[in-house]
DNA sequence: TGTACATCAGTGAACGCGCGTTCACTGATGTAC
DNA sequence: TGTACATCAGTGAACGCGCGTTCACTGATGTAC
């Protein structure tokens, strides 16, 4: 065992973190394995002793947000979530900070189109991230029989609002989209 | 003038239609100019007498949904929109038909990630499509001072709902997302 | 009405380049003595 | 404590391939006579 225990896992995680950021910024097709490895401080040849293919790396990178920074999955949320979590997450999700920090963004926004075109592996990862997010909203919904509905709709509103804001290329309109989405999301969940 | 008048414009439109469908299905990077031209019944060499670059084609293809099928921009809406347009559009947008027909899909969903990463040209096109959609919702909102807010939030909910549904790769969950988004959108606009 | 011709839409080979993936090799490391 | 060695993480050249773009050419067309 010529290398310290845990070495392989640490390097693997640094590749995933590098991939997560690059895929967020440029999307699946525009990121090369060279880019990912160089960004992680390695060279391309080593890649295939960590992952079977680029597709497998992509799926793991999408889900990596769930295991990498549990306390700050989204920029702006590194504070206490024990009280009022839904309201705080809606606000943070549609905040300036999350809007601007694309590399650290929630993959539900940045990878929406690529996930829709992806294989089972990516879509499973994508679904797990959504379920994680929607579950918070569901738990914060008072009316029992509307929990699933509200959780999914609020998630759709947050993801759609940020996606549209990032796409229109007009800061003023982007801010109005985010503000409108935030207000509507809090209204839907009764979290004003 | 060795070719019939209007010939160039007809061919140009057929290239745009071909591009629109391919970009919807595979995204910007995964579609080649060869693919677009072959799909339009031409060969690659001719491309540059119609468009300056792949980027320009992409921007025009995103906006092309506004000029190509004015009466049926989205699958499911080839019916009368003079009464109750907002409710009909929300229902059609989140319908099975729109969910399944990715090639004819609204580009706000399929191109969300690529538009966010695109240049000014694409983002302008993306913004124009959004404004077109949001305007319908705004006009259908009774309370004057909430028009902009409601229009943008409902658009975000429709786009986000369909994007998430397409990404999770689980038909059952996808249907629940669309249903929850539809109900919430109609509630937000008071169009039940 | 019929033909010769100028036009230009469309062709397809070619360019330099970067991709995903493979593989024989190197050299830093922990372990055995 | 010090050294020889087996291991295996990481290297970088090489593979076949398809990309966006350019360009000299072809041949179908409307027009002039």
PDB file of N, CA and C in Angstrom, chain A residues 82-119:
ATOM      1  N   UNK A  82     -32.321  25.387  11.108  1.00  0.00           N
ATOM      2  CA  UNK A  82     -33.248  24.655  11.980  1.00  0.00           C
ATOM      3  C   UNK A  82     -34.602  25.361  12.085  1.00  0.00           C
ATOM      4  N   UNK A  83     -34.600  26.681  11.903  1.00  0.00           N
ATOM      5  CA  UNK A  83     -35.889  27.374  11.913  1.00  0.00           C
ATOM      6  C   UNK A  83     -36.138  28.022  10.558  1.00  0.00           C
ATOM      7  N   UNK A  84     -37.397  27.910  10.091  1.00  0.00           N
ATOM      8  CA  UNK A  84     -37.800  28.611   8.871  1.00  0.00           C
ATOM      9  C   UNK A  84     -36.981  28.224   7.630  1.00  0.00           C
ATOM     10  N   UNK A  85     -36.646  26.943   7.458  1.00  0.00           N
ATOM     11  CA  UNK A  85     -35.722  26.565   6.387  1.00  0.00           C
ATOM     12  C   UNK A  85     -36.246  26.914   4.989  1.00  0.00           C
ATOM     13  N   UNK A  86     -37.549  26.707   4.751  1.00  0.00           N
ATOM     14  CA  UNK A  86     -38.079  26.931   3.398  1.00  0.00           C
ATOM     15  C   UNK A  86     -37.889  28.378   2.963  1.00  0.00           C
ATOM     16  N   UNK A  87     -38.257  29.297   3.857  1.00  0.00           N
ATOM     17  CA  UNK A  87     -38.127  30.716   3.508  1.00  0.00           C
ATOM     18  C   UNK A  87     -36.666  31.085   3.241  1.00  0.00           C
ATOM     19  N   UNK A  88     -35.767  30.575   4.076  1.00  0.00           N
ATOM     20  CA  UNK A  88     -34.347  30.891   3.905  1.00  0.00           C
ATOM     21  C   UNK A  88     -33.791  30.323   2.595  1.00  0.00           C
ATOM     22  N   UNK A  89     -34.227  29.111   2.261  1.00  0.00           N
ATOM     23  CA  UNK A  89     -33.711  28.494   1.038  1.00  0.00           C
ATOM     24  C   UNK A  89     -34.253  29.200  -0.206  1.00  0.00           C
ATOM     25  N   UNK A  90     -35.520  29.542  -0.200  1.00  0.00           N
ATOM     26  CA  UNK A  90     -36.078  30.288  -1.336  1.00  0.00           C
ATOM     27  C   UNK A  90     -35.309  31.591  -1.526  1.00  0.00           C
ATOM     28  N   UNK A  91     -35.087  32.318  -0.438  1.00  0.00           N
ATOM     29  CA  UNK A  91     -34.368  33.594  -0.530  1.00  0.00           C
ATOM     30  C   UNK A  91     -32.932  33.410  -1.020  1.00  0.00           C
ATOM     31  N   UNK A  92     -32.258  32.391  -0.474  1.00  0.00           N
ATOM     32  CA  UNK A  92     -30.865  32.169  -0.870  1.00  0.00           C
ATOM     33  C   UNK A  92     -30.784  31.694  -2.322  1.00  0.00           C
ATOM     34  N   UNK A  93     -31.743  30.830  -2.708  1.00  0.00           N
ATOM     35  CA  UNK A  93     -31.712  30.269  -4.063  1.00  0.00           C
ATOM     36  C   UNK A  93     -31.828  31.363  -5.109  1.00  0.00           C
ATOM     37  N   UNK A  94     -32.666  32.349  -4.821  1.00  0.00           N
ATOM     38  CA  UNK A  94     -32.897  33.424  -5.793  1.00  0.00           C
ATOM     39  C   UNK A  94     -32.114  34.688  -5.455  1.00  0.00           C
ATOM     40  N   UNK A  95     -31.095  34.538  -4.610  1.00  0.00           N
ATOM     41  CA  UNK A  95     -30.279  35.688  -4.182  1.00  0.00           C
ATOM     42  C   UNK A  95     -29.300  36.121  -5.268  1.00  0.00           C
ATOM     43  N   UNK A  96     -28.787  37.346  -5.127  1.00  0.00           N
ATOM     44  CA  UNK A  96     -27.721  37.832  -6.007  1.00  0.00           C
ATOM     45  C   UNK A  96     -26.539  36.874  -5.996  1.00  0.00           C
ATOM     46  N   UNK A  97     -26.202  36.410  -4.808  1.00  0.00           N
ATOM     47  CA  UNK A  97     -25.003  35.584  -4.682  1.00  0.00           C
ATOM     48  C   UNK A  97     -25.113  34.288  -5.477  1.00  0.00           C
ATOM     49  N   UNK A  98     -26.257  33.620  -5.373  1.00  0.00           N
ATOM     50  CA  UNK A  98     -26.426  32.393  -6.132  1.00  0.00           C
ATOM     51  C   UNK A  98     -26.518  32.692  -7.626  1.00  0.00           C
ATOM     52  N   UNK A  99     -27.174  33.776  -7.977  1.00  0.00           N
ATOM     53  CA  UNK A  99     -27.276  34.178  -9.383  1.00  0.00           C
ATOM     54  C   UNK A  99     -25.889  34.380  -9.993  1.00  0.00           C
ATOM     55  N   UNK A 100     -25.005  35.054  -9.259  1.00  0.00           N
ATOM     56  CA  UNK A 100     -23.686  35.405  -9.796  1.00  0.00           C
ATOM     57  C   UNK A 100     -22.686  34.256  -9.753  1.00  0.00           C
ATOM     58  N   UNK A 101     -22.763  33.432  -8.730  1.00  0.00           N
ATOM     59  CA  UNK A 101     -21.742  32.390  -8.560  1.00  0.00           C
ATOM     60  C   UNK A 101     -22.140  31.119  -9.305  1.00  0.00           C
ATOM     61  N   UNK A 102     -21.959  31.151 -10.619  1.00  0.00           N
ATOM     62  CA  UNK A 102     -22.396  30.039 -11.474  1.00  0.00           C
ATOM     63  C   UNK A 102     -21.643  28.752 -11.156  1.00  0.00           C
ATOM     64  N   UNK A 103     -20.343  28.866 -10.874  1.00  0.00           N
ATOM     65  CA  UNK A 103     -19.544  27.661 -10.617  1.00  0.00           C
ATOM     66  C   UNK A 103     -20.025  26.889  -9.393  1.00  0.00           C
ATOM     67  N   UNK A 104     -20.496  27.599  -8.398  1.00  0.00           N
ATOM     68  CA  UNK A 104     -20.961  26.935  -7.176  1.00  0.00           C
ATOM     69  C   UNK A 104     -22.468  26.730  -7.211  1.00  0.00           C
ATOM     70  N   UNK A 105     -23.071  26.929  -8.365  1.00  0.00           N
ATOM     71  CA  UNK A 105     -24.529  26.905  -8.499  1.00  0.00           C
ATOM     72  C   UNK A 105     -25.137  25.528  -8.243  1.00  0.00           C
ATOM     73  N   UNK A 106     -26.402  25.544  -7.907  1.00  0.00           N
ATOM     74  CA  UNK A 106     -27.182  24.312  -7.855  1.00  0.00           C
ATOM     75  C   UNK A 106     -27.259  23.728  -9.266  1.00  0.00           C
ATOM     76  N   UNK A 107     -26.953  22.427  -9.399  1.00  0.00           N
ATOM     77  CA  UNK A 107     -26.944  21.813 -10.732  1.00  0.00           C
ATOM     78  C   UNK A 107     -28.333  21.699 -11.363  1.00  0.00           C
ATOM     79  N   UNK A 108     -29.389  21.805 -10.556  1.00  0.00           N
ATOM     80  CA  UNK A 108     -30.730  21.714 -11.149  1.00  0.00           C
ATOM     81  C   UNK A 108     -30.930  22.816 -12.182  1.00  0.00           C
ATOM     82  N   UNK A 109     -30.264  23.956 -11.977  1.00  0.00           N
ATOM     83  CA  UNK A 109     -30.362  25.066 -12.932  1.00  0.00           C
ATOM     84  C   UNK A 109     -29.370  24.893 -14.071  1.00  0.00           C
ATOM     85  N   UNK A 110     -28.090  24.730 -13.712  1.00  0.00           N
ATOM     86  CA  UNK A 110     -27.052  24.714 -14.752  1.00  0.00           C
ATOM     87  C   UNK A 110     -27.094  23.475 -15.633  1.00  0.00           C
ATOM     88  N   UNK A 111     -27.587  22.354 -15.099  1.00  0.00           N
ATOM     89  CA  UNK A 111     -27.558  21.108 -15.865  1.00  0.00           C
ATOM     90  C   UNK A 111     -28.932  20.685 -16.371  1.00  0.00           C
ATOM     91  N   UNK A 112     -29.915  21.578 -16.286  1.00  0.00           N
ATOM     92  CA  UNK A 112     -31.274  21.189 -16.654  1.00  0.00           C
ATOM     93  C   UNK A 112     -31.338  20.626 -18.072  1.00  0.00           C
ATOM     94  N   UNK A 113     -30.804  21.338 -19.034  1.00  0.00           N
ATOM     95  CA  UNK A 113     -30.900  20.886 -20.427  1.00  0.00           C
ATOM     96  C   UNK A 113     -30.085  19.625 -20.658  1.00  0.00           C
ATOM     97  N   UNK A 114     -28.867  19.582 -20.118  1.00  0.00           N
ATOM     98  CA  UNK A 114     -28.021  18.408 -20.330  1.00  0.00           C
ATOM     99  C   UNK A 114     -28.582  17.171 -19.640  1.00  0.00           C
ATOM    100  N   UNK A 115     -29.220  17.355 -18.492  1.00  0.00           N
ATOM    101  CA  UNK A 115     -29.821  16.208 -17.800  1.00  0.00           C
ATOM    102  C   UNK A 115     -30.970  15.638 -18.636  1.00  0.00           C
ATOM    103  N   UNK A 116     -31.768  16.527 -19.220  1.00  0.00           N
ATOM    104  CA  UNK A 116     -32.893  16.077 -20.035  1.00  0.00           C
ATOM    105  C   UNK A 116     -32.415  15.226 -21.216  1.00  0.00           C
ATOM    106  N   UNK A 117     -31.195  15.504 -21.685  1.00  0.00           N
ATOM    107  CA  UNK A 117     -30.644  14.764 -22.836  1.00  0.00           C
ATOM    108  C   UNK A 117     -29.757  13.618 -22.398  1.00  0.00           C
ATOM    109  N   UNK A 118     -29.557  13.461 -21.100  1.00  0.00           N
ATOM    110  CA  UNK A 118     -28.579  12.505 -20.594  1.00  0.00           C
ATOM    111  C   UNK A 118     -29.103  11.082 -20.476  1.00  0.00           C
ATOM    112  N   UNK A 119     -28.243  10.196 -19.995  1.00  0.00           N
ATOM    113  CA  UNK A 119     -28.631   8.806 -19.810  1.00  0.00           C
ATOM    114  C   UNK A 119     -29.223   8.605 -18.408  1.00  0.00           C
TER     115      UNK A 119
END
